[in-house]
Amino acid sequence: MNAANEVGAQIAKALSQVPDPEIPAVSIVELGIVREIGLKDGLSWVSITPTYTGCPATDVIRQNVRVALDQAGLEAVEIRTVLTPPWSTEMITLEGREKLLRYGIAPPEPASGQAACPRCGSRNTMEISRFGSTPCKALWQCIECREPFDRFKCH
Amino acid sequence: MDNSLFCSLVQLGDDCLVLGQRLCEWCGRAPTIEVDLSLSNLALDMIGQATLLLDYAGEVEGSGRNADRLAFHRDAEQFRNALLVEQPNGDFARTIVRHFLYATYAEALFEQLSHSRDDRLAEIAAKTVKELRYHAEYSADWIVRLGDGTADSRSRILDGLEWHWRFIDDLFHDDESWIDCAERGIVPLRQALRTDFEQAVGAVLAKAGLVMPEKVRGVEGGRGGRHSEHLSMMLAIMQVLPRAHPAATW
């Protein structure tokens, strides 16, 4: 492994340990917020993208990334914010989706039909509110087991 | 400095900021907890959009102002928002009508802006339009639910339409800076979006069993800084803290 690859791997490792502040069950990498790890001409950078323009977690994520990089001895790595292409729920990794489900949040699904209850799996569910506890989630309830649950909005 | 671009960005950013602040006034007061969350979420989106647009405006201006500086240290006559968005909340139905009219307009506008010749504006718009689709859908759902609801909810929606319809000309006004940007392919002319807007509004109203409001003589002036007294009162509350402690950071 050459030096550049090694730095890239160190950055990737540091980032994989940064949880999302609002959904700590998944890392920012699994959530698809990390867009690029860049290495060029002795410079290194990480590009992150906001989920929603007004998401209050964006600033916290930036700070947490800084701390994680610093702790890994990567103080020189620059953090950049990019908007293009806009973040979409399709960028959440497969592993991220499974972790969301285990955490009790119905992961986003491409077809906007009935959400499956993360507790009992039933699709006999209803939307209570299109806006939930954070900008990225809607509030649903399972009609079978009565469990109220968050559903990641398809975005 | 590209003054036309600066002015146009301020118009876009001020619409988001002022409407976002208005929606924040609902926090803790909405009819149900779900509605409270919804309105706060809409507000959050709009403050986020305002931050992106006004930060960019500050960069174009090049005098060191950022979104916070523009938001908190301008007086009402320096704001360039449309009159529609500064209207007081009124009851829930009136707030919903205001949001429905804005979101229907803005969804079409930002869709076009996502193809702007200005790359930075295009990427902000591409992000924003995804959020606005939710806003338009959410408020249209409520228009149908209230318009096609009880006699009381219907009359409140009608009242909201009657109150806000006079500000539609102002919403679609293209001033000199905007026209200059349109000629350079940076923005679309708002007037060009109006027919589609009226069709979209009409379709939702028809679903709610309502008809389009009669044509009225519009009140204009927002893009030129001529605002209603409501804006000053709103800004007084929004700006009091940063004005009292201008050097504070948090």
CSV table of C-alpha atoms in Angstrom, one decimal:
chain,number,residue,atom,x,y,z
A,1,MET,CA,0.0,0.0,0.0
A,2,ASN,CA,1.5,3.4,-1.0
A,3,ALA,CA,1.5,6.4,1.3
A,4,ALA,CA,-1.6,8.1,-0.3
A,5,ASN,CA,-3.7,5.0,0.0
A,6,GLU,CA,-2.7,4.6,3.6
A,7,VAL,CA,-3.8,8.1,4.4
A,8,GLY,CA,-7.1,7.5,2.5
A,9,ALA,CA,-7.7,4.3,4.5
A,10,GLN,CA,-7.0,6.1,7.8
A,11,ILE,CA,-9.5,8.8,6.9
A,12,ALA,CA,-12.1,6.3,5.9
A,13,LYS,CA,-11.6,4.4,9.2
A,14,ALA,CA,-11.9,7.6,11.3
A,15,LEU,CA,-15.1,8.6,9.4
A,16,SER,CA,-16.7,5.1,9.8
A,17,GLN,CA,-16.6,5.7,13.5
A,18,VAL,CA,-18.5,9.0,13.5
A,19,PRO,CA,-22.2,8.3,14.3
A,20,ASP,CA,-25.0,10.4,13.0
A,21,PRO,CA,-25.9,12.7,15.9
A,22,GLU,CA,-29.7,12.2,15.6
A,23,ILE,CA,-29.6,8.5,14.6
A,24,PRO,CA,-26.5,7.2,16.4
A,25,ALA,CA,-27.2,3.6,15.3
A,26,VAL,CA,-25.7,4.5,11.9
A,27,SER,CA,-22.4,6.1,10.9
A,28,ILE,CA,-22.3,9.1,8.6
A,29,VAL,CA,-20.7,6.9,6.0
A,30,GLU,CA,-23.6,4.5,6.1
A,31,LEU,CA,-26.0,7.4,5.9
A,32,GLY,CA,-24.3,8.5,2.7
A,33,ILE,CA,-23.3,11.9,4.0
A,34,VAL,CA,-19.6,11.4,3.2
A,35,ARG,CA,-19.2,12.2,-0.5
A,36,GLU,CA,-15.5,12.0,-1.2
A,37,ILE,CA,-12.2,11.3,0.4
A,38,GLY,CA,-9.7,13.3,-1.7
A,39,LEU,CA,-6.0,13.2,-1.9
A,40,LYS,CA,-4.1,15.4,-4.4
A,41,ASP,CA,-0.7,17.2,-4.5
A,42,GLY,CA,-0.1,16.6,-0.8
A,43,LEU,CA,-3.5,18.0,0.1
A,44,SER,CA,-6.2,15.8,1.6
A,45,TRP,CA,-9.9,16.5,2.2
A,46,VAL,CA,-13.2,15.0,3.0
A,47,SER,CA,-16.4,16.2,1.3
A,48,ILE,CA,-19.7,15.9,3.2
A,49,THR,CA,-23.2,16.8,2.1
A,50,PRO,CA,-26.2,17.9,4.1
A,51,THR,CA,-29.3,15.7,4.2
A,52,TYR,CA,-31.6,18.7,4.4
A,53,THR,CA,-30.6,22.3,4.0
A,54,GLY,CA,-31.9,23.2,7.5
A,55,CYS,CA,-30.8,20.0,9.2
A,56,PRO,CA,-29.4,21.2,12.6
A,57,ALA,CA,-27.2,18.1,12.7
A,58,THR,CA,-25.1,19.3,9.8
A,59,ASP,CA,-22.9,21.6,12.0
A,60,VAL,CA,-22.6,18.9,14.7
A,61,ILE,CA,-21.5,16.4,12.1
A,62,ARG,CA,-18.9,18.8,10.8
A,63,GLN,CA,-17.6,19.2,14.4
A,64,ASN,CA,-17.6,15.5,15.1
A,65,VAL,CA,-15.7,14.8,11.8
A,66,ARG,CA,-13.1,17.3,12.8
A,67,VAL,CA,-12.7,15.7,16.3
A,68,ALA,CA,-12.5,12.2,14.8
A,69,LEU,CA,-9.9,13.3,12.2
A,70,ASP,CA,-7.8,15.2,14.8
A,71,GLN,CA,-7.9,12.2,17.2
A,72,ALA,CA,-6.6,10.0,14.3
A,73,GLY,CA,-3.7,12.4,13.8
A,74,LEU,CA,-5.2,13.8,10.7
A,75,GLU,CA,-5.3,17.5,11.6
A,76,ALA,CA,-4.3,18.6,8.1
A,77,VAL,CA,-7.4,17.0,6.4
A,78,GLU,CA,-9.7,19.7,5.2
A,79,ILE,CA,-13.5,19.3,5.5
A,80,ARG,CA,-15.5,20.6,2.5
A,81,THR,CA,-19.3,20.9,2.1
A,82,VAL,CA,-20.8,19.9,-1.2
A,83,LEU,CA,-24.4,20.2,-2.5
A,84,THR,CA,-24.1,18.3,-5.8
A,85,PRO,CA,-25.5,15.9,-6.4
A,86,PRO,CA,-28.1,16.5,-3.7
A,87,TRP,CA,-28.2,13.9,-1.0
A,88,SER,CA,-30.9,11.3,-1.5
A,89,THR,CA,-32.0,8.3,0.6
A,90,GLU,CA,-30.7,6.0,-2.1
A,91,MET,CA,-27.3,7.0,-0.8
A,92,ILE,CA,-27.9,5.1,2.4
A,93,THR,CA,-25.9,1.9,2.3
A,94,LEU,CA,-27.4,-1.6,2.6
A,95,GLU,CA,-25.8,-2.0,5.9
A,96,GLY,CA,-27.1,1.4,7.0
A,97,ARG,CA,-30.6,0.3,6.1
A,98,GLU,CA,-30.4,-2.9,8.2
A,99,LYS,CA,-29.1,-0.9,11.1
A,100,LEU,CA,-31.9,1.6,10.9
A,101,LEU,CA,-34.4,-1.3,10.9
A,102,ARG,CA,-32.8,-2.9,13.9
A,103,TYR,CA,-32.9,0.5,15.6
A,104,GLY,CA,-36.7,0.7,15.1
A,105,ILE,CA,-36.7,3.1,12.1
A,106,ALA,CA,-38.4,1.9,8.9
A,107,PRO,CA,-35.7,2.5,6.2
A,108,PRO,CA,-36.7,4.4,3.1
A,109,GLU,CA,-38.2,2.4,0.3
A,110,PRO,CA,-38.2,3.5,-3.4
A,111,ALA,CA,-42.0,2.8,-3.8
A,112,SER,CA,-43.9,5.0,-1.5
A,113,GLY,CA,-46.4,2.4,-0.3
A,114,GLN,CA,-47.2,1.2,3.2
A,115,ALA,CA,-44.1,1.1,5.5
A,116,ALA,CA,-43.3,-2.2,7.1
A,117,CYS,CA,-43.5,-2.1,10.9
A,118,PRO,CA,-39.9,-2.4,12.2
A,119,ARG,CA,-41.3,-4.4,15.2
A,120,CYS,CA,-43.6,-7.0,13.7
A,121,GLY,CA,-43.0,-6.6,10.0
A,122,SER,CA,-46.7,-6.0,9.2
A,123,ARG,CA,-47.5,-3.7,6.3
A,124,ASN,CA,-50.8,-2.9,7.9
A,125,THR,CA,-49.6,0.5,8.9
A,126,MET,CA,-50.6,4.2,8.7
A,127,GLU,CA,-49.0,7.5,8.4
A,128,ILE,CA,-49.7,9.7,11.5
A,129,SER,CA,-47.7,12.7,10.4
A,130,ARG,CA,-45.6,13.4,7.4
A,131,PHE,CA,-43.1,15.2,9.6
A,132,GLY,CA,-41.6,13.4,12.5
A,133,SER,CA,-38.9,13.9,15.2
A,134,THR,CA,-36.3,15.1,12.7
A,135,PRO,CA,-36.5,16.6,9.1
A,136,CYS,CA,-35.6,13.2,7.6
A,137,LYS,CA,-38.4,11.1,9.2
A,138,ALA,CA,-42.1,10.8,9.2
A,139,LEU,CA,-44.3,9.4,12.0
A,140,TRP,CA,-46.1,6.1,11.4
A,141,GLN,CA,-48.0,3.6,13.4
A,142,CYS,CA,-48.5,-0.2,13.0
A,143,ILE,CA,-52.2,-1.1,13.1
A,144,GLU,CA,-51.4,-4.8,14.0
A,145,CYS,CA,-49.1,-4.4,17.0
A,146,ARG,CA,-49.9,-0.7,17.7
A,147,GLU,CA,-46.3,0.3,17.7
A,148,PRO,CA,-45.7,3.9,16.7
A,149,PHE,CA,-42.5,4.2,14.7
A,150,ASP,CA,-40.3,6.6,12.7
A,151,ARG,CA,-40.0,6.1,9.0
A,152,PHE,CA,-37.1,7.5,7.0
A,153,LYS,CA,-38.6,9.7,4.3
A,154,CYS,CA,-37.8,8.8,0.8
A,155,HIS,CA,-36.1,11.9,-0.5
B,1,MET,CA,-19.8,43.2,-8.0
B,2,ASP,CA,-22.6,41.6,-10.0
B,3,ASN,CA,-25.3,43.8,-8.5
B,4,SER,CA,-28.2,42.1,-10.3
B,5,LEU,CA,-27.2,38.7,-9.1
B,6,PHE,CA,-26.8,40.0,-5.6
B,7,CYS,CA,-30.3,41.6,-5.6
B,8,SER,CA,-31.9,38.5,-7.1
B,9,LEU,CA,-30.3,36.2,-4.5
B,10,VAL,CA,-31.5,38.5,-1.7
B,11,GLN,CA,-35.0,38.4,-3.1
B,12,LEU,CA,-34.9,34.6,-3.1
B,13,GLY,CA,-33.2,34.4,0.3
B,14,ASP,CA,-35.5,36.9,1.9
B,15,ASP,CA,-38.6,35.0,0.8
B,16,CYS,CA,-37.3,31.9,2.5
B,17,LEU,CA,-36.1,33.7,5.6
B,18,VAL,CA,-39.3,35.7,6.2
B,19,LEU,CA,-41.6,32.8,5.6
B,20,GLY,CA,-39.4,30.6,7.7
B,21,GLN,CA,-39.5,33.0,10.6
B,22,ARG,CA,-43.3,33.3,10.3
B,23,LEU,CA,-43.7,29.6,10.5
B,24,CYS,CA,-41.5,29.5,13.6
B,25,GLU,CA,-44.1,31.7,15.3
B,26,TRP,CA,-46.3,28.6,15.3
B,27,CYS,CA,-43.9,26.5,17.4
B,28,GLY,CA,-45.7,25.4,20.5
B,29,ARG,CA,-49.0,26.9,19.4
B,30,ALA,CA,-50.3,24.7,16.5
B,31,PRO,CA,-53.7,22.9,16.8
B,32,THR,CA,-52.1,19.4,17.3
B,33,ILE,CA,-48.6,18.2,18.1
B,34,GLU,CA,-48.3,16.7,14.6
B,35,VAL,CA,-49.1,20.0,13.0
B,36,ASP,CA,-46.7,21.7,15.3
B,37,LEU,CA,-43.9,19.4,14.2
B,38,SER,CA,-44.9,19.9,10.6
B,39,LEU,CA,-44.8,23.6,10.6
B,40,SER,CA,-41.5,23.7,12.5
B,41,ASN,CA,-40.1,21.3,10.0
B,42,LEU,CA,-41.2,23.5,7.1
B,43,ALA,CA,-39.6,26.4,8.9
B,44,LEU,CA,-36.4,24.6,9.4
B,45,ASP,CA,-36.2,23.8,5.6
B,46,MET,CA,-36.8,27.5,4.8
B,47,ILE,CA,-34.2,28.8,7.2
B,48,GLY,CA,-31.7,26.3,5.7
B,49,GLN,CA,-32.5,27.5,2.2
B,50,ALA,CA,-32.3,31.1,3.3
B,51,THR,CA,-28.8,30.5,4.8
B,52,LEU,CA,-27.5,29.0,1.5
B,53,LEU,CA,-29.0,31.8,-0.6
B,54,LEU,CA,-28.0,34.7,1.6
B,55,ASP,CA,-24.5,33.4,2.3
B,56,TYR,CA,-24.0,33.2,-1.5
B,57,ALA,CA,-25.5,36.7,-1.9
B,58,GLY,CA,-22.9,37.9,0.7
B,59,GLU,CA,-20.1,36.3,-1.3
B,60,VAL,CA,-21.3,37.9,-4.5
B,61,GLU,CA,-21.4,41.3,-2.8
B,62,GLY,CA,-17.9,40.8,-1.5
B,63,SER,CA,-18.1,43.1,1.5
B,64,GLY,CA,-17.8,40.5,4.1
B,65,ARG,CA,-21.5,40.1,4.9
B,66,ASN,CA,-22.8,36.6,5.5
B,67,ALA,CA,-26.4,35.2,5.9
B,68,ASP,CA,-26.5,36.2,9.6
B,69,ARG,CA,-25.3,39.7,8.9
B,70,LEU,CA,-27.9,40.1,6.1
B,71,ALA,CA,-30.7,38.6,8.2
B,72,PHE,CA,-30.1,40.4,11.5
B,73,HIS,CA,-28.7,43.8,10.5
B,74,ARG,CA,-31.0,45.1,7.8
B,75,ASP,CA,-34.1,47.2,8.4
B,76,ALA,CA,-37.5,46.3,6.8
B,77,GLU,CA,-37.1,48.6,3.8
B,78,GLN,CA,-33.9,46.8,2.9
B,79,PHE,CA,-35.7,43.4,2.7
B,80,ARG,CA,-36.7,42.2,-0.8
B,81,ASN,CA,-39.2,39.5,0.1
B,82,ALA,CA,-42.6,39.3,-1.6
B,83,LEU,CA,-45.4,40.8,0.5
B,84,LEU,CA,-47.2,37.4,0.6
B,85,VAL,CA,-44.6,35.8,2.9
B,86,GLU,CA,-44.6,38.6,5.5
B,87,GLN,CA,-48.4,38.3,6.1
B,88,PRO,CA,-49.3,37.5,9.7
B,89,ASN,CA,-50.1,33.9,10.4
B,90,GLY,CA,-53.8,34.4,11.2
B,91,ASP,CA,-55.5,31.1,11.9
B,92,PHE,CA,-54.2,27.7,10.8
B,93,ALA,CA,-56.2,27.9,7.5
B,94,ARG,CA,-54.7,31.2,6.6
B,95,THR,CA,-51.2,30.0,7.3
B,96,ILE,CA,-51.9,26.9,5.1
B,97,VAL,CA,-53.2,29.1,2.2
B,98,ARG,CA,-50.1,31.3,2.4
B,99,HIS,CA,-47.8,28.3,2.3
B,100,PHE,CA,-49.7,26.6,-0.5
B,101,LEU,CA,-49.5,29.7,-2.7
B,102,TYR,CA,-45.8,30.2,-1.9
B,103,ALA,CA,-44.8,26.5,-2.2
B,104,THR,CA,-46.7,26.1,-5.5
B,105,TYR,CA,-44.9,29.2,-6.9
B,106,ALA,CA,-41.5,28.2,-5.4
B,107,GLU,CA,-41.5,24.6,-6.5
B,108,ALA,CA,-41.9,25.7,-10.2
B,109,LEU,CA,-39.4,28.5,-9.7
B,110,PHE,CA,-36.7,26.4,-8.1
B,111,GLU,CA,-37.2,23.6,-10.6
B,112,GLN,CA,-36.2,26.1,-13.3
B,113,LEU,CA,-33.4,27.6,-11.1
B,114,SER,CA,-31.8,24.1,-10.9
B,115,HIS,CA,-31.0,24.6,-14.6
B,116,SER,CA,-29.5,28.1,-14.0
B,117,ARG,CA,-26.4,29.1,-15.9
B,118,ASP,CA,-25.0,30.1,-12.5
B,119,ASP,CA,-23.7,26.8,-11.2
B,120,ARG,CA,-23.8,27.7,-7.5
B,121,LEU,CA,-27.4,28.8,-7.7
B,122,ALA,CA,-28.3,25.7,-9.7
B,123,GLU,CA,-27.0,23.4,-7.0
B,124,ILE,CA,-28.7,25.3,-4.2
B,125,ALA,CA,-31.9,25.1,-6.2
B,126,ALA,CA,-31.6,21.4,-6.9
B,127,LYS,CA,-31.3,20.8,-3.2
B,128,THR,CA,-34.2,23.2,-2.4
B,129,VAL,CA,-36.7,21.9,-4.9
B,130,LYS,CA,-36.6,18.4,-3.3
B,131,GLU,CA,-37.8,20.0,-0.1
B,132,LEU,CA,-40.3,22.2,-1.7
B,133,ARG,CA,-42.1,19.3,-3.3
B,134,TYR,CA,-42.9,18.1,0.2
B,135,HIS,CA,-44.1,21.6,1.1
B,136,ALA,CA,-46.4,21.9,-1.9
B,137,GLU,CA,-47.8,18.4,-1.3
B,138,TYR,CA,-48.4,18.9,2.4
B,139,SER,CA,-50.1,22.3,2.0
B,140,ALA,CA,-52.2,21.1,-0.9
B,141,ASP,CA,-53.4,18.1,1.2
B,142,TRP,CA,-54.6,20.5,3.9
B,143,ILE,CA,-56.3,22.8,1.4
B,144,VAL,CA,-58.4,19.8,0.3
B,145,ARG,CA,-59.0,18.6,3.8
B,146,LEU,CA,-60.1,22.0,5.1
B,147,GLY,CA,-61.8,23.2,1.9
B,148,ASP,CA,-63.8,20.0,1.6
B,149,GLY,CA,-64.3,19.8,5.4
B,150,THR,CA,-66.9,21.5,7.6
B,151,ALA,CA,-68.6,24.8,6.9
B,152,ASP,CA,-66.3,26.4,9.3
B,153,SER,CA,-63.0,25.0,7.9
B,154,ARG,CA,-64.2,25.9,4.4
B,155,SER,CA,-65.0,29.5,5.3
B,156,ARG,CA,-61.6,29.8,6.9
B,157,ILE,CA,-59.8,28.6,3.7
B,158,LEU,CA,-61.9,31.0,1.7
B,159,ASP,CA,-61.0,33.8,4.0
B,160,GLY,CA,-57.3,32.9,3.6
B,161,LEU,CA,-57.6,32.9,-0.2
B,162,GLU,CA,-59.3,36.3,-0.1
B,163,TRP,CA,-56.7,37.8,2.1
B,164,HIS,CA,-53.7,36.5,0.2
B,165,TRP,CA,-54.8,36.7,-3.4
B,166,ARG,CA,-54.1,40.4,-3.7
B,167,PHE,CA,-50.4,39.7,-3.1
B,168,ILE,CA,-50.0,37.3,-6.1
B,169,ASP,CA,-49.1,40.1,-8.6
B,170,ASP,CA,-46.3,41.1,-6.2
B,171,LEU,CA,-45.1,37.5,-5.9
B,172,PHE,CA,-44.7,37.3,-9.7
B,173,HIS,CA,-43.2,40.8,-10.1
B,174,ASP,CA,-39.9,40.8,-12.1
B,175,ASP,CA,-37.9,43.9,-11.2
B,176,GLU,CA,-34.9,45.3,-13.1
B,177,SER,CA,-32.3,43.1,-11.4
B,178,TRP,CA,-34.3,40.0,-11.9
B,179,ILE,CA,-35.0,40.8,-15.6
B,180,ASP,CA,-31.2,41.4,-16.1
B,181,CYS,CA,-30.5,38.0,-14.6
B,182,ALA,CA,-33.2,36.4,-16.7
B,183,GLU,CA,-31.6,37.8,-19.8
B,184,ARG,CA,-28.4,36.1,-18.8
B,185,GLY,CA,-30.0,32.7,-18.3
B,186,ILE,CA,-29.5,32.8,-14.5
B,187,VAL,CA,-33.2,32.9,-13.5
B,188,PRO,CA,-36.5,32.4,-15.4
B,189,LEU,CA,-38.9,35.3,-15.6
B,190,ARG,CA,-41.5,34.9,-12.9
B,191,GLN,CA,-44.2,36.1,-15.2
B,192,ALA,CA,-43.5,33.1,-17.4
B,193,LEU,CA,-44.4,30.7,-14.6
B,194,ARG,CA,-47.7,32.4,-13.8
B,195,THR,CA,-50.1,30.4,-16.1
B,196,ASP,CA,-48.8,27.1,-14.8
B,197,PHE,CA,-49.1,28.4,-11.2
B,198,GLU,CA,-52.7,29.4,-11.7
B,199,GLN,CA,-53.5,26.0,-13.3
B,200,ALA,CA,-51.9,24.1,-10.4
B,201,VAL,CA,-53.7,26.2,-7.8
B,202,GLY,CA,-57.0,25.8,-9.7
B,203,ALA,CA,-56.6,22.0,-9.8
B,204,VAL,CA,-56.1,21.8,-6.0
B,205,LEU,CA,-59.0,24.2,-5.3
B,206,ALA,CA,-61.2,22.1,-7.6
B,207,LYS,CA,-60.4,19.0,-5.6
B,208,ALA,CA,-61.4,21.0,-2.5
B,209,GLY,CA,-64.7,22.0,-4.1
B,210,LEU,CA,-63.6,25.6,-4.3
B,211,VAL,CA,-63.3,28.0,-7.2
B,212,MET,CA,-60.4,30.3,-8.1
B,213,PRO,CA,-60.7,33.7,-6.4
B,214,GLU,CA,-61.9,36.6,-8.6
B,215,LYS,CA,-59.3,38.8,-10.1
B,216,VAL,CA,-58.4,41.6,-7.7
B,217,ARG,CA,-56.2,44.7,-8.0
B,218,GLY,CA,-52.9,43.6,-6.6
B,219,VAL,CA,-50.8,45.3,-3.9
B,220,GLU,CA,-47.1,45.5,-5.0
B,221,GLY,CA,-43.8,46.7,-3.6
B,222,GLY,CA,-42.0,43.9,-1.8
B,223,ARG,CA,-39.2,43.6,-4.3
B,224,GLY,CA,-38.6,47.3,-4.0
B,225,GLY,CA,-38.5,47.3,-0.2
B,226,ARG,CA,-42.0,48.8,0.3
B,227,HIS,CA,-43.5,46.5,2.9
B,228,SER,CA,-46.4,46.3,5.2
B,229,GLU,CA,-46.0,47.3,8.9
B,230,HIS,CA,-46.2,43.6,9.7
B,231,LEU,CA,-42.7,43.0,8.5
B,232,SER,CA,-41.1,45.6,10.9
B,233,MET,CA,-42.9,44.0,13.8
B,234,MET,CA,-41.7,40.5,12.9
B,235,LEU,CA,-38.1,41.7,12.4
B,236,ALA,CA,-38.2,43.5,15.7
B,237,ILE,CA,-38.6,40.1,17.4
B,238,MET,CA,-36.3,38.2,15.1
B,239,GLN,CA,-33.5,40.7,15.3
B,240,VAL,CA,-33.6,42.0,18.9
B,241,LEU,CA,-30.9,39.7,20.3
B,242,PRO,CA,-28.2,40.2,17.7
B,243,ARG,CA,-28.9,43.9,17.5
B,244,ALA,CA,-28.6,44.2,21.3
B,245,HIS,CA,-25.3,42.3,21.3
B,246,PRO,CA,-23.8,42.9,17.8
B,247,ALA,CA,-20.4,41.4,18.7
B,248,ALA,CA,-21.7,38.2,20.3
B,249,THR,CA,-21.0,34.8,18.8
B,250,TRP,CA,-22.8,31.6,19.6
